[in-house]
Short mmCIF file of C-alpha atoms and ligand atoms in Angstrom, two decimals:
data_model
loop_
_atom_site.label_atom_id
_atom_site.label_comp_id
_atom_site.label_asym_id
_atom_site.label_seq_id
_atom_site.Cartn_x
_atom_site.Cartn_y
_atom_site.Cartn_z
CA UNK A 1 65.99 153.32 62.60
CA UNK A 2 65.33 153.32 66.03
CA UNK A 3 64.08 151.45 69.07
CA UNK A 4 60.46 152.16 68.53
CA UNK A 5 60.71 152.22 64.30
CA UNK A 6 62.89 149.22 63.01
CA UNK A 7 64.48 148.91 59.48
CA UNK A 8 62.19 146.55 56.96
CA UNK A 9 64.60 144.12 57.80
CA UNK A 10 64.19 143.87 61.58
CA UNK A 11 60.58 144.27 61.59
CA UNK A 12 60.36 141.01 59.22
CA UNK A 13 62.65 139.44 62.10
CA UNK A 14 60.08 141.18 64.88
CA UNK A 15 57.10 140.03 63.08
CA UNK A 16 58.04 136.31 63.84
CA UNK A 17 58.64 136.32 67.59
CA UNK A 18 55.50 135.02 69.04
CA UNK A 19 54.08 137.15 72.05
CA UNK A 20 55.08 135.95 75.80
CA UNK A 21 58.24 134.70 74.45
CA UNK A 22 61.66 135.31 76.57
CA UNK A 23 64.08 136.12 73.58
CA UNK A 24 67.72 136.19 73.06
CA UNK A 25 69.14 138.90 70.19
CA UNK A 26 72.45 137.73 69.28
CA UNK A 27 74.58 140.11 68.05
CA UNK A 28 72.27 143.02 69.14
CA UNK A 29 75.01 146.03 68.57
CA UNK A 30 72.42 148.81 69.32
CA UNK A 31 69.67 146.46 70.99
CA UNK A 32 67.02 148.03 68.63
CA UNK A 33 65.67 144.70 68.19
CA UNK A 34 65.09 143.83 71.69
CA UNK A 35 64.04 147.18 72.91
CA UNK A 36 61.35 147.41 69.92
CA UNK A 37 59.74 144.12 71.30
CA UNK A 38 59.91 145.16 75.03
CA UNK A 39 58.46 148.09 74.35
CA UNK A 40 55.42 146.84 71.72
CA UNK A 41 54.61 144.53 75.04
CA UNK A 42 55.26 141.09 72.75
CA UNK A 43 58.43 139.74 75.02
CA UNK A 44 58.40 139.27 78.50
CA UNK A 45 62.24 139.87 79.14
CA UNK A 46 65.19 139.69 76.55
CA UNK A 47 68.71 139.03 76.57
CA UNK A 48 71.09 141.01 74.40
CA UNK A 49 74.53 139.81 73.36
CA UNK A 50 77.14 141.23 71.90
CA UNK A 51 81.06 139.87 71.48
CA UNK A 52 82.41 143.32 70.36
CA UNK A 53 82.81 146.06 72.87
CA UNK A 54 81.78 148.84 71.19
CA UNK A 55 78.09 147.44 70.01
CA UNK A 56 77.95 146.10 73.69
CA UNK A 57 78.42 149.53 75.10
CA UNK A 58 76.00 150.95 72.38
CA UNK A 59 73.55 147.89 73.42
CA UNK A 60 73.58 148.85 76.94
CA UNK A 61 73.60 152.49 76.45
CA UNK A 62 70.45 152.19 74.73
CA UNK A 63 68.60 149.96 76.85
CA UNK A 64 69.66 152.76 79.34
CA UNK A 65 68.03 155.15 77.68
CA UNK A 66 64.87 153.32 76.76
CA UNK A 67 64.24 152.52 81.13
CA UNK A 68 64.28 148.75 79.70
CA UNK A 69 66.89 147.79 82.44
CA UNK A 70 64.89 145.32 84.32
CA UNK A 71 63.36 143.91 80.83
CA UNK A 72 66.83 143.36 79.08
CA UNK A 73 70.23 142.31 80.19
CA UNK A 74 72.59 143.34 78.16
CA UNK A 75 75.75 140.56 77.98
CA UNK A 76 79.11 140.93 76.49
CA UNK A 77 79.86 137.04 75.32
CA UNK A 78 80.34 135.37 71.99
CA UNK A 79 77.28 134.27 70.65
CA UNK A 80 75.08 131.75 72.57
CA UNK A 81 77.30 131.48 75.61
CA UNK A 82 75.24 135.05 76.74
CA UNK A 83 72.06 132.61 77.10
CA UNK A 84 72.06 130.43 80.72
CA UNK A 85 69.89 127.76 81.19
CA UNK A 86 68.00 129.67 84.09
CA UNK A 87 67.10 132.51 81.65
CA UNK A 88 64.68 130.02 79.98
CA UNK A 89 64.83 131.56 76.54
CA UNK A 90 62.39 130.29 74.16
CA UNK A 91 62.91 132.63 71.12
CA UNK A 92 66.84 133.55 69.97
CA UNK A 93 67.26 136.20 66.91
CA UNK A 94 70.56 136.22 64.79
CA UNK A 95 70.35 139.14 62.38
CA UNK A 96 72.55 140.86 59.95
CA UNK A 97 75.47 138.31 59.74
CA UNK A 98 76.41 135.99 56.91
CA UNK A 99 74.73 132.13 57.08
CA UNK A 100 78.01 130.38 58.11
CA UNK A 101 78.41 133.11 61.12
CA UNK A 102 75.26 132.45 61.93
CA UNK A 103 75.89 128.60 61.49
CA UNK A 104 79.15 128.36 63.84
CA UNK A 105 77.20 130.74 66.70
CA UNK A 106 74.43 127.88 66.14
CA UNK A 107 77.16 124.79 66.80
CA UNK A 108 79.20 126.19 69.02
CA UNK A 109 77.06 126.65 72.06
CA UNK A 110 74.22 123.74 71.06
CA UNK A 111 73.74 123.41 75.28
CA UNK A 112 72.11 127.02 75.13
CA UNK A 113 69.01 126.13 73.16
CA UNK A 114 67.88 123.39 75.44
CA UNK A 115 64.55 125.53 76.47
CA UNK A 116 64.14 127.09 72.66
CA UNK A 117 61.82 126.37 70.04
CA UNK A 118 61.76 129.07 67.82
CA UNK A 119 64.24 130.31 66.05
CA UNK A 120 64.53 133.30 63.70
CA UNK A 121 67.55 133.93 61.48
CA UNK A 122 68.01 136.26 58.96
CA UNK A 123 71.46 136.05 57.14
CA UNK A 124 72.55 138.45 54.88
CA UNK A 125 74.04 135.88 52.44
CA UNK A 126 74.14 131.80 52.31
CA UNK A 127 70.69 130.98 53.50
CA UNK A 128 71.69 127.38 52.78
CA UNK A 129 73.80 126.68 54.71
CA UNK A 130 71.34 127.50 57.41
CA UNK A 131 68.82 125.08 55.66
CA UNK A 132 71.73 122.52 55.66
CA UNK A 133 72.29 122.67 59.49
CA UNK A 134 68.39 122.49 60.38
CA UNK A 135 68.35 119.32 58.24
CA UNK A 136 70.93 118.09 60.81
CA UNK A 137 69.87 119.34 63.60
CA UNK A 138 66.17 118.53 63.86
CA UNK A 139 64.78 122.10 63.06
CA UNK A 140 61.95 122.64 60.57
CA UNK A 141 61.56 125.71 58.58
CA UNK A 142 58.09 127.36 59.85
CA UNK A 143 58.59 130.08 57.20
CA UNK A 144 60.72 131.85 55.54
CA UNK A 145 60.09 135.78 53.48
CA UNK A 146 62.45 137.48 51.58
CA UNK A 147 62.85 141.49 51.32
CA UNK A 148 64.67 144.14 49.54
CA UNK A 149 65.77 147.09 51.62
CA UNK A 150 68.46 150.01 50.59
CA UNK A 151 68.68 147.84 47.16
CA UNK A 152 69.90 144.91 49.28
CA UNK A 153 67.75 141.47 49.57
CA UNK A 154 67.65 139.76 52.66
CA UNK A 155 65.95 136.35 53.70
CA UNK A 156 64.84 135.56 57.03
CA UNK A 157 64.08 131.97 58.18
CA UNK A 158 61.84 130.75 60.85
CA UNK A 159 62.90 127.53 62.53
CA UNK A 160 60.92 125.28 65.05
CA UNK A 161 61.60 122.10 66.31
CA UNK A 162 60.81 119.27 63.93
CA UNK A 163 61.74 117.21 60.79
CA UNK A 164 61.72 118.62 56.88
CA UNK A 165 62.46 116.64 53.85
CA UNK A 166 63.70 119.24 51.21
CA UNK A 167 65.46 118.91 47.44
CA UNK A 168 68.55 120.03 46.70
CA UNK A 169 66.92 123.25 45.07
CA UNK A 170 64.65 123.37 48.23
CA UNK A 171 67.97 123.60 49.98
CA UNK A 172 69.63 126.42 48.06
CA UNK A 173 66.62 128.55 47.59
CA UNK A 174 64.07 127.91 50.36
CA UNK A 175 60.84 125.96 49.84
CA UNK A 176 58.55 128.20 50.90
CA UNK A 177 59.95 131.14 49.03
CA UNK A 178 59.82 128.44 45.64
CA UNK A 179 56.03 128.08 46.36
CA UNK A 180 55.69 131.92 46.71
CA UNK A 181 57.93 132.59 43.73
CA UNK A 182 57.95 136.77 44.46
CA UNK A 183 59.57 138.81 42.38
CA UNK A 184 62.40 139.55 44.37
CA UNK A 185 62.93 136.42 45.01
CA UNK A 186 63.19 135.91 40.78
CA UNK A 187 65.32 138.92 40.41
CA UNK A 188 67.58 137.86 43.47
CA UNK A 189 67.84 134.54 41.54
CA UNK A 190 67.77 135.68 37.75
CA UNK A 191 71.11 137.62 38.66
CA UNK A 192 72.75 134.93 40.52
CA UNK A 193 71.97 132.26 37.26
CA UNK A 194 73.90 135.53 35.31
CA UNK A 195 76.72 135.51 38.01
CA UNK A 196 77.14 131.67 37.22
CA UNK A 197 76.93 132.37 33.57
CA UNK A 198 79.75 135.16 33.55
CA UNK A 199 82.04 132.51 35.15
CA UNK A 200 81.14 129.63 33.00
CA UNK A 201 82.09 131.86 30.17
CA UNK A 202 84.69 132.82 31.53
CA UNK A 203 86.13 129.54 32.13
CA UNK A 204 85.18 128.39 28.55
CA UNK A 205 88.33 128.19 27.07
CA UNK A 206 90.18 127.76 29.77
CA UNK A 207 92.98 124.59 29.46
CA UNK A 208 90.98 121.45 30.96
CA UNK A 209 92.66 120.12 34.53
CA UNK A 210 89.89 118.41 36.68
CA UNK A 211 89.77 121.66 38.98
CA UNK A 212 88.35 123.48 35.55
CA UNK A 213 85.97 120.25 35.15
CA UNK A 214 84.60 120.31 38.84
CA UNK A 215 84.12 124.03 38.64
CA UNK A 216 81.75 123.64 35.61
CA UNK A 217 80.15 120.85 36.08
CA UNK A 218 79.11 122.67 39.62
CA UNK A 219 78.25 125.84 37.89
CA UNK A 220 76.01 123.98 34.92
CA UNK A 221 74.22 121.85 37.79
CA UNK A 222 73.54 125.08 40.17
CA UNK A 223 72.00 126.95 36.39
CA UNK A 224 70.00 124.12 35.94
CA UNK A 225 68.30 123.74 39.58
CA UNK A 226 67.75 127.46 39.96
CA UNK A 227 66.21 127.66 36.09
CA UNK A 228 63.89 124.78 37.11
CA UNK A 229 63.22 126.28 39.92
CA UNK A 230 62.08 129.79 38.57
CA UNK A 231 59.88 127.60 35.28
N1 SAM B 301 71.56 142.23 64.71
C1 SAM B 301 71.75 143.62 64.34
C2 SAM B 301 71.01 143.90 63.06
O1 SAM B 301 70.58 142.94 62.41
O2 SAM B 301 70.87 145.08 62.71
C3 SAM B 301 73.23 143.95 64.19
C4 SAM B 301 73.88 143.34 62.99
S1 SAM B 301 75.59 143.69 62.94
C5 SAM B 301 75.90 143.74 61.24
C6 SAM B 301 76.29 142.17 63.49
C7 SAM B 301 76.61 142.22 64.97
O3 SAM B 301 76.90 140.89 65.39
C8 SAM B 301 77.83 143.06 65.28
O4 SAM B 301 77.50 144.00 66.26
C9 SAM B 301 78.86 142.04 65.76
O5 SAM B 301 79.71 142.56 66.76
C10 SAM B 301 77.96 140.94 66.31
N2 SAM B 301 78.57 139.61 66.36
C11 SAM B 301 79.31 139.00 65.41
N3 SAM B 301 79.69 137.77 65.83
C12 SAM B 301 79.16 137.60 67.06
C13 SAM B 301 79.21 136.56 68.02
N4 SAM B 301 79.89 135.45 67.80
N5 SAM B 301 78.54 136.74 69.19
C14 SAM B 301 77.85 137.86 69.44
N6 SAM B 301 77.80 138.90 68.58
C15 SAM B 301 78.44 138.77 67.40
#
């Protein structure tokens, strides 16, 4: 991977970021991300922030490298406190984290998406809990495609401004990616039903205290939405 060939993965996140859009990559470590969509003429300018200092240097090395210094500053801050007002972002990426990280960058700065309306997110495990905090937060999932890389599946969610409705199975396993029903998505979710299975078994004989009890009574409910789900 590079700055003018992504991964799978970031090209899915590329793919969504509408052309003319001023973009913030969160957690941008090498800055392919941004430098890919300077370069392929779809954003106008881009922000890239990094908390750690080591992906920040490599982030500004390489938009060095690329010429892209008047396209993208490159910011050392944690998460959305490298977006100001005046940079009148519109699109913000958060790749290659887990959903709560994600979730927590999301919270913690809320002042920094005044000006957005798209939002693309791609966690590398616990969609839901991204679902969860668009259902709070007055977000609507646009779309959402899931991919298998390096024998690893990712999801990536598209958010815009709106209201959703969406079931509890909607929730855990994306609505759109129910409708589409691909097979990764079956064989990401046939092995998690085994997962839960393993446990339950585990767990079988196991002396009854109502920590035992809560534990499968969760795990029988989440085997029963996802089966539903896959029928
Ligand atoms: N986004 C790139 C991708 O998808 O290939 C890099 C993913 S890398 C696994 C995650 C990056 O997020 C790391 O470079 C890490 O330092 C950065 N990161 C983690 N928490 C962050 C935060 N709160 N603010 C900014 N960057 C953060």
């Amino acid at each position: 991977m590079n700055a003018k060939k992504l991964s799978k993965r970031l090209e899915t996140v590329a793919s969504f970021v509408p052309t003319g859009a001023i973009l913030a990559d969160i957690g941008s470590d090498h800055a392919y991300l941004p430098c890919y969509l300077v370069h392929k003429g779809i954003v106008r300018h881009a922000i890239a922030g990094e908390v750690v200092k080591g992906p920040y240097e490599s982030a500004f090395r390489q938009v060095r490298t690329e010429g892209l210094q008047e396209q993208i500053t490159v910011r050392m801050a944690d998460g959305l406190a490298a977006v100001k007002l005046e940079d009148q972002v519109d699109t913000v990426t958060i790749a290659g984290m887990g959903g709560p990280l994600i979730v927590s960058i999301l919270e913690k700065n809320p002042e920094s998406l005044t000006n957005v309306t798209r939002l693309i997110l791609q966690p590398n495990i616990h969609a839901k809990v991204i679902r969860e905090w668009a259902l709070r937060n007055g977000w609507a999932i646009l779309d959402e495609v899931i991919l298998e890389e390096d024998e690893k599946i990712y999801e990536v969610l598209v958010l815009q401004r709106g209201e959703m409705k969406l079931t509890g199975a909607e929730i855990l396993l994306g609505q759109h990616l129910i409708a589409e029903r691909s097979a990764i998505f079956v064989e990401k979710w046939t092995k998690e039903i085994a997962n839960w299975q393993r446990v339950l078994a585990s767990i079988e004989n196991a002396e009854a205290n109502p920590e035992i009890e809560g534990k499968r009574a969760e795990l029988t409910y989440l085997i029963r939405l996802v089966q539903e789900a896959l029928a």
